[in-house]
Amino acid sequence: MRKEATIVSSLFLAAALILPAANSWTAERHAPPKAPPDAVMEAQTPREVPQNRPEQQKGSHDQSDIFHATKADPSSTAFKNQPDEGKILGFDFYRDPLDAKKPMMTFQEVYQKDVAEKPKVMETQRRLLESRYDLRPRLSPDVKMSRGKPIAVGPTARLAQGTSWERLAAMPPGEIRSKNLFPYPPLPHPKQVNGGQVFPQMQIDMFPRLQRFDVDFDLPDAFLPEFPPAIFLQNRPELGDVSRGEVVSINNYYRLFKDLLTPVQLDGLRMLVTPFPQEEFNPTDDRKSPQPSLGVACLDCHVNGHTTAQFHLSPDIRPQERRFRLDTVSLRGLFNQQIHGSKRSLRSVEDFSEFEQRTAYFNGDEIHAAKKGMNVISRVQVAHMAQMQNMLDFPPAPKLDPSGRLDRRLATQQEIAGEEIFNGKGRCASCHPAPFYLDHMMHDLQLERFTTEPGDGPIKTFTLRGIKESPPYMHDGRCFTLEDTVKFFDLVLGLRLNQQEQDNLVAFLRVL
């Protein structure tokens, strides 16, 4: 009996173990299938991992609020005297695609407000420029641009009372910064909060559609390139200047170039002189032109493939007060340049041309462009535009040999001495090597060593060929003359060039 009882107990125990398992299997068999993992949630949900590596630890820099827009140092201390201190108040593009910077204001209200502010805006900028520069131009009696405009002679920068160039050159950067003595601080846009492209009056006189109601151009004509500029074609060098004294536009491009360019190049030129919507010149209510506008053509800014020193703001920086003034560069010699855009370093002129069209020119913003009339052009037309731009050549430099060096039989002793400074003590050739006098790279001058403004970071090297025809100088035009530019680099690079060496270097730059 005891044995039978044991067997019965064992059977009951087995049943107790088997039945729940069977029931569980049956339940699983008939249960609805589980939902698969949500791939989006999986991708967005980080796993908890042990915080044991040093690079995982968050320091004070990581946890600070310096990345907030309100903490950005302005690119110029001059903004404190401008409307809204150069800051965009109210809505910005990522909060309001319609860009109502002053919510619910009509175009007429914005127009009246900007027109009323304009005299004070331009008076503020005039006082700033007069405090920094001697704006009375001194013109060279013998050095002229290709079509005859005399170049301005400097330096124009005003030094603080009791300071000389020699004393400045002997000071360490920190002392110059602490005493606010650097003579070439950033050159600000006259109205930072609005920003945008501003054209010189000599160009507006010919094309009134380029007039803005909120701001005027600020630099005297004597410190600008000639208008109209000459045009040199690398496919027809024997012709010299082919502009015939005209500004190329949609009205005359075919007559001027039908016998000089291929059909592909001519079509590219057609695209370059066709106006398309631009940030400040368009039909929408946030324009800065008094009347609705078709926009701006590429060759409005790059007049005759060159420049008249039009300026805007760097598109590649935010917030607004951190952006810096950007001078329009020449397209001469573009065929040999390998990077485009002062900050973005785009690798082809095709990419640059297409991107700027898509963003309504120089604002890095397709949201605004879509409202104003985004211009998405085919890659075929982009290639045509690029081919035309690559036809533009530098002005002749008869004193240079085929390797880009001075022909000593034609050069003066001062020019020869200047070339030796350029390649030696002046260290210019390290970034501007012959024959095209650029190195296809970007460099950071670390100007924050000298000023209270933040540095601009790396800026691309610009060619020095034909440089006497492209004032003002530096990416923001802060150096009005070649003499100013040499003074600037003498301080920034700590060269300690004497006055004769600087004069020799300027003489060499004029023949490039």
C-alpha atoms as one frame of an Amber mdcrd trajectory, in Angstrom:
protein
   0.000   0.000   0.000   2.815   2.347   0.824   4.388   1.704  -2.594   1.077
   2.316  -4.384   0.550   5.546  -2.432   3.978   6.696  -3.473   3.224   6.006
  -7.133  -0.095   7.862  -6.924   1.645  10.843  -5.287   4.226  10.888  -8.034
   1.528  10.866 -10.715  -0.289  13.754  -9.068   3.024  15.735  -8.883   3.790
  15.072 -12.544   0.308  16.201 -13.498   0.748  19.340 -11.448   3.913  20.122
 -13.362   2.737  19.136 -16.832  -0.720  20.688 -16.900   0.417  24.362 -16.331
   3.065  23.960 -19.011   0.488  22.533 -21.415  -1.948  25.300 -20.577   0.799
  27.902 -21.152   1.686  26.342 -24.531  -1.974  26.313 -25.502  -2.369  29.975
 -24.463   0.686  31.040 -26.439  -0.528  29.101 -29.456  -3.869  30.918 -29.470
  -2.640  34.376 -28.271  -2.531  37.249 -30.847   0.956  37.759 -32.382   3.220
  40.357 -30.730   3.745  43.636 -32.598   7.211  43.871 -34.161   9.613  46.442
 -32.634   9.050  50.010 -33.817  12.106  50.733 -35.934  11.743  54.509 -35.495
  11.550  54.211 -31.727  14.485  51.803 -31.764  16.542  54.310 -33.707  15.655
  57.199 -31.418  16.002  55.470 -28.072  19.554  55.292 -26.738  20.573  52.446
 -24.490  21.767  53.089 -20.996  25.492  52.459 -20.848  27.954  52.734 -17.976
  29.494  56.215 -17.700  33.015  55.004 -17.085  35.052  56.495 -19.968  36.526
  59.982 -19.495  35.093  61.265 -22.769  31.586  60.402 -21.529  31.798  62.824
 -18.618  30.097  66.208 -19.096  32.174  69.151 -17.986  31.267  72.757 -17.345
  31.625  73.600 -21.055  29.112  70.887 -22.006  26.614  72.015 -19.381  26.935
  75.776 -19.911  24.472  77.980 -21.787  27.057  79.487 -24.165  25.417  77.777
 -27.138  22.214  79.765 -26.750  21.708  82.508 -29.344  21.561  85.184 -26.661
  25.118  84.301 -25.592  26.738  84.794 -29.024  29.346  87.541 -29.186  28.516
  89.944 -32.049  30.923  90.000 -34.957  31.377  93.752 -34.424  31.160  95.924
 -31.320  29.634  98.602 -33.566  26.255  96.847 -33.425  25.509  98.324 -30.005
  24.701 101.593 -31.822  22.529  99.942 -34.489  18.799  99.134 -34.404  18.062
  96.201 -32.071  21.857  95.894 -31.582  21.982  93.846 -34.789  19.791  91.078
 -33.360  16.694  89.566 -34.904  13.921  90.032 -32.361  10.615  88.265 -32.691
  10.321  85.439 -35.180  13.178  83.940 -37.125  13.073  81.498 -40.043  12.943
  78.331 -37.980   9.994  79.627 -35.971   8.070  81.411 -38.707   8.569  80.330
 -42.334   6.833  83.521 -43.482   9.489  85.618 -41.755   7.214  88.096 -39.994
  10.086  89.575 -37.994   7.679  92.119 -36.587   4.561  89.973 -36.324   1.485
  91.123 -38.259   3.179  94.221 -39.693   2.191  95.027 -43.256   4.734  95.852
 -45.945   3.722  99.515 -45.740   4.333  99.572 -41.991   7.764  97.947 -42.365
   8.586 100.302 -45.236   7.678 103.412 -43.231   9.601 102.200 -40.196  12.766
 101.430 -42.206  12.589 104.671 -44.181  12.246 106.633 -40.945  15.252 104.838
 -39.409  17.492 105.126 -42.482  18.987 108.612 -41.868  20.039 107.632 -38.340
  21.355 104.259 -39.531  23.570 105.823 -42.184  24.693 108.682 -39.910  25.767
 106.112 -37.309  27.758 104.230 -39.931  29.326 107.446 -41.270  30.533 108.444
 -37.812  31.955 104.975 -37.260  33.859 105.022 -40.561  35.185 108.534 -39.959
  36.431 107.492 -36.530  38.358 104.595 -38.062  39.501 105.904 -41.447  40.623
 109.004 -43.263  37.948 108.978 -45.977  39.576 111.703 -48.062  41.055 109.676
 -50.931  44.585 110.172 -52.163  44.842 108.937 -55.729  47.909 107.526 -57.437
  49.111 109.791 -60.256  50.397 106.888 -62.359  48.803 103.552 -61.296  45.402
 102.900 -62.817  42.956 100.062 -63.272  42.364  98.492 -66.678  39.905 101.110
 -67.912  41.699 104.072 -66.385  40.376 104.617 -62.855  43.272 105.675 -60.564
  43.801 103.529 -57.502  43.566 105.025 -54.021  46.747 105.209 -51.937  46.838
 104.494 -48.223  47.099 103.762 -45.443  43.716 105.178 -44.500  43.373 103.747
 -40.978  43.412 106.253 -38.118  45.648 105.357 -35.191  44.775 106.128 -31.599
  46.283 109.349 -30.304  49.875 108.873 -29.196  50.277 105.652 -31.184  52.461
 105.080 -34.245  52.738 102.147 -36.645  56.184 101.417 -35.247  54.900 101.300
 -31.657  52.011  99.077 -32.655  54.322  96.654 -34.458  56.405  96.315 -31.284
  53.409  95.491 -29.076  52.304  91.920 -28.384  48.768  91.059 -29.563  47.420
  90.932 -26.023  48.458  94.504 -25.304  46.944  95.751 -28.571  43.723  93.984
 -27.638  43.585  95.202 -24.050  44.174  98.809 -25.112  41.790  98.551 -28.094
  44.465  99.793 -30.492  44.048  97.439 -33.458  43.429  99.744 -36.443  41.533
  97.190 -38.542  38.649  95.746 -36.488  35.785  94.048 -38.352  33.881  96.293
 -40.729  30.168  96.020 -39.862  27.124  96.002 -42.103  25.331  99.368 -41.669
  22.142  97.585 -40.562  22.977  94.158 -39.231  19.454  93.203 -38.220  18.300
  93.456 -41.853  21.605  92.484 -43.453  21.511  91.552 -47.111  23.090  92.726
 -50.338  23.865  96.451 -50.674  24.951  97.995 -53.978  27.070 101.146 -54.506
  25.366 104.271 -55.743  27.261 104.319 -59.049  25.605 101.000 -59.898  22.179
 102.050 -58.632  22.335 105.138 -60.860  22.400 102.796 -63.870  20.064 100.169
 -62.407  17.569 101.852 -60.021  15.967  98.453 -59.288  18.965  97.775 -56.982
  18.038 100.619 -54.619  17.021  99.652 -51.063  14.759 101.742 -48.849  16.372
 100.708 -45.555  20.112 101.199 -46.082  22.649 102.752 -48.479  26.161 101.812
 -49.499  28.696 103.261 -47.078  32.159 103.504 -48.714  33.340 106.346 -50.960
  33.549 105.608 -54.673  37.318 106.263 -54.757  37.941 103.105 -52.718  35.899
 100.860 -55.035  36.680  99.023 -58.287  36.007 100.820 -61.537  32.521 100.732
 -63.030  32.088  99.297 -65.569  34.979  96.885 -65.104  36.959  95.443 -67.964
  36.321  91.872 -69.150  39.098  89.515 -70.202  38.376  86.125 -71.790  40.844
  83.268 -71.443  39.581  81.827 -74.751  40.317  85.092 -76.628  43.306  86.665
 -74.839  44.389  88.576 -77.939  41.303  90.814 -77.681  42.181  92.332 -74.310
  39.210  94.066 -72.697  36.034  92.891 -74.446  33.555  94.922 -72.375  33.615
  97.819 -74.837  32.812 100.065 -71.889  29.398  98.523 -71.286  27.853  96.745
 -68.321  26.768  93.318 -69.530  23.045  92.772 -68.981  20.096  90.885 -70.404
  19.767  93.744 -72.918  23.185  93.538 -74.565  24.839  90.196 -73.745  23.951
  88.611 -77.082  25.130  91.565 -79.171  28.432  91.806 -77.272  29.324  88.106
 -77.162  27.622  86.217 -79.995  30.879  86.198 -81.979  33.151  85.480 -78.992
  31.511  82.600 -77.142  30.265  79.124 -77.963  26.506  78.490 -77.840  26.928
  76.705 -74.494  28.879  79.605 -73.000  26.406  82.104 -74.408  23.526  80.237
 -72.798  25.438  80.246 -69.521  25.891  84.009 -69.846  22.158  84.365 -70.468
  21.499  82.629 -67.151  24.073  84.808 -65.383  22.381  88.046 -66.504  18.804
  86.883 -65.822  17.325  88.298 -62.583  15.950  85.779 -60.101  14.395  86.381
 -56.659  16.903  87.391 -54.017  16.459  87.873 -50.272  15.984  91.655 -50.419
  14.901  92.041 -54.068  11.741  90.085 -54.918   7.949  90.479 -55.095   7.167
  89.476 -51.476   6.290  91.723 -48.550   9.623  91.213 -46.782  11.598  92.697
 -49.678  13.749  95.808 -49.217  13.158  97.271 -52.671  10.411  99.909 -52.837
   8.648  98.140 -55.696   8.180  94.411 -56.365  11.241  93.159 -58.173  12.186
  90.313 -60.491  15.263  89.985 -58.324  18.989  90.157 -58.902  21.179  88.576
 -61.561  24.489  86.862 -60.794  26.232  89.563 -62.807  24.524  92.329 -60.844
  26.829  91.364 -57.997  29.719  90.126 -60.118  29.493  93.022 -62.569  31.153
  92.067 -65.860  32.499  88.999 -64.078  34.249  91.260 -61.554  32.862  93.266
 -58.609  31.942  96.753 -57.474  32.461  95.851 -53.790  28.816  95.046 -53.109
  28.481  93.480 -49.674  26.110  91.270 -47.708  26.415  88.984 -44.657  28.135
  85.629 -44.449  25.398  83.033 -45.012  27.088  80.328 -42.967  26.826  81.686
 -39.406  23.985  82.150 -36.925  22.616  83.899 -34.912  22.236  87.110 -36.883
  24.534  89.267 -34.751  27.327  86.700 -35.112  27.320  86.920 -38.917  29.978
  89.125 -40.504  30.064  91.452 -43.483  31.159  89.779 -46.706  32.561  91.626
 -49.704  31.665  90.409 -53.219  34.701  88.822 -54.860  35.791  88.913 -58.473
  35.155  85.949 -60.782  38.355  86.631 -62.711  40.545  83.538 -62.914  37.778
  81.313 -61.580  38.899  78.535 -63.943  41.880  77.879 -61.691  40.177  78.082
 -58.293  39.440  74.842 -56.492  37.262  76.058 -53.601  34.403  78.535 -53.576
  32.664  80.385 -50.757  34.606  82.110 -48.003  33.428  79.702 -45.296  31.768
  76.684 -46.911  34.676  75.758 -49.138  32.419  74.361 -51.890  34.506  72.312
 -54.283  33.102  73.329 -57.654  31.702  76.448 -59.267  28.757  74.297 -60.370
  27.868  73.509 -56.752  28.330  77.123 -55.723  26.167  78.486 -58.553  23.377
  76.005 -57.915  23.373  76.390 -54.142  23.224  80.180 -54.221  20.364  80.127
 -56.702  18.422  77.693 -54.511  18.856  79.838 -51.399  17.917  83.186 -52.995
  21.578  84.185 -52.841  23.832  84.202 -49.806  21.601  83.460 -46.857  21.969
  79.703 -46.448  18.193  79.420 -46.189  15.922  77.505 -48.569  12.833  78.251
 -46.431  12.888  81.943 -47.296  13.856  81.146 -50.869  10.812  78.900 -51.338
   8.534  81.782 -50.412  10.335  84.323 -52.573  10.537  82.023 -55.585  13.155
  79.299 -55.248  15.046  78.932 -58.496  15.870  75.257 -59.027  17.766  75.068
 -62.283  18.760  71.940 -64.139  22.273  70.592 -63.857  22.677  71.170 -67.612
  22.094  74.895 -67.172  24.336  74.892 -64.104  27.102  73.440 -66.272  26.518
  76.154 -68.878  26.809  78.860 -66.195  30.016  77.291 -64.925  31.538  77.128
 -68.393  30.879  80.830 -68.886  32.345  81.785 -65.526  35.428  79.734 -66.314
  36.074  81.882 -69.400  36.780  84.972 -67.273  40.473  85.800 -67.022  42.716
  88.101 -65.018  43.861  91.444 -66.437  47.149  91.215 -68.347  50.270  91.439
 -66.195  53.025  92.268 -68.715  55.793  92.267 -66.097  55.158  88.638 -65.122
  56.735  85.717 -66.977  54.798  82.500 -67.783  55.609  81.104 -64.330  54.038
  84.144 -62.666  57.346  85.567 -61.465  58.698  89.012 -62.290  60.531  89.419
 -65.577  63.556  91.224 -64.216  64.219  92.913 -67.552  60.883  94.746 -67.301
  60.541  95.311 -63.561  61.818  98.240 -61.532  64.262  97.769 -58.674  61.492
  98.539 -56.192  59.236  95.856 -57.701  62.085  93.327 -57.628  62.766  94.153
 -53.992  59.046  93.784 -53.295  58.969  90.328 -54.858  61.847  89.276 -52.615
  59.908  90.502 -49.565  56.803  88.691 -50.842  58.620  85.371 -51.097  60.814
  85.876 -48.059  60.444  88.049 -44.994  56.832  88.961 -45.761  55.780  85.274
 -45.852  53.099  86.163 -48.416  53.969  83.287 -50.748  53.157  80.700 -48.092
  49.452  81.335 -48.809  49.721  83.100 -52.184  52.234  81.156 -54.310  52.840
  81.967 -57.978  51.620  81.742 -60.680  48.019  82.391 -59.567  48.933  83.649
 -56.092  46.574  81.442 -54.080  46.941  78.056 -52.414  43.363  76.676 -52.672
  43.159  76.417 -48.895  41.495  78.112 -45.931  43.407  79.831 -43.129  42.554
  81.237 -39.717  44.385  84.471 -38.859  43.066  84.270 -35.279  42.221  87.954
 -35.187  40.632  87.522 -31.768  44.190  87.929 -30.480  43.963  91.621 -31.415
  40.309  92.615 -30.926  37.482  92.037 -28.486  35.357  90.570 -31.281  35.316
  86.789 -31.741  37.449  85.348 -34.508  36.042  84.540 -37.919  37.689  81.134
 -38.143  39.163  79.835 -41.404  38.610  81.975 -44.506  39.611  80.861 -47.978
  42.690  82.334 -49.635  41.850  84.822 -52.369  43.975  85.224 -55.476  46.259
  88.258 -55.709  46.337  88.361 -59.508  44.899  91.672 -60.628  44.604  92.677
 -56.980  44.982  96.414 -57.540  41.572  96.360 -59.289  39.668  94.715 -56.416
  39.532  97.137 -53.476  38.576  97.090 -50.660  40.463  94.119 -49.224  39.959
  91.268 -46.754  36.729  89.279 -46.657  34.788  92.192 -45.159  36.554  95.050
 -46.967  38.119  96.481 -43.811  41.366  97.402 -45.626  40.609 100.109 -48.176
  43.970 100.122 -49.982  46.944  97.862 -50.633  48.950  99.923 -48.156  46.323
  99.199 -45.486  46.481  95.505 -46.343  50.258  95.395 -45.947  49.979  97.218
 -42.597  47.303  94.739 -41.517  49.427  91.673 -42.233  52.555  93.272 -40.793
  50.732  93.472 -37.455  48.831  90.181 -37.637  51.822  88.082 -38.700  54.358
  90.002 -36.606  56.556  90.671 -39.644  58.177  93.909 -38.427  58.662  95.215
 -41.977  60.125  98.704 -42.133  58.406 101.382 -44.198  60.665 100.904 -47.223
  60.009  97.169 -47.231  56.274  97.817 -47.058  56.459 100.288 -49.950  58.413
  97.759 -52.005  55.832  95.060 -51.297  52.988  97.365 -52.417  54.875  98.125
 -55.628  55.104  94.397 -56.368  51.422  93.785 -55.610  50.452  96.479 -58.084
  52.018  94.617 -61.022  50.417  91.218 -60.332
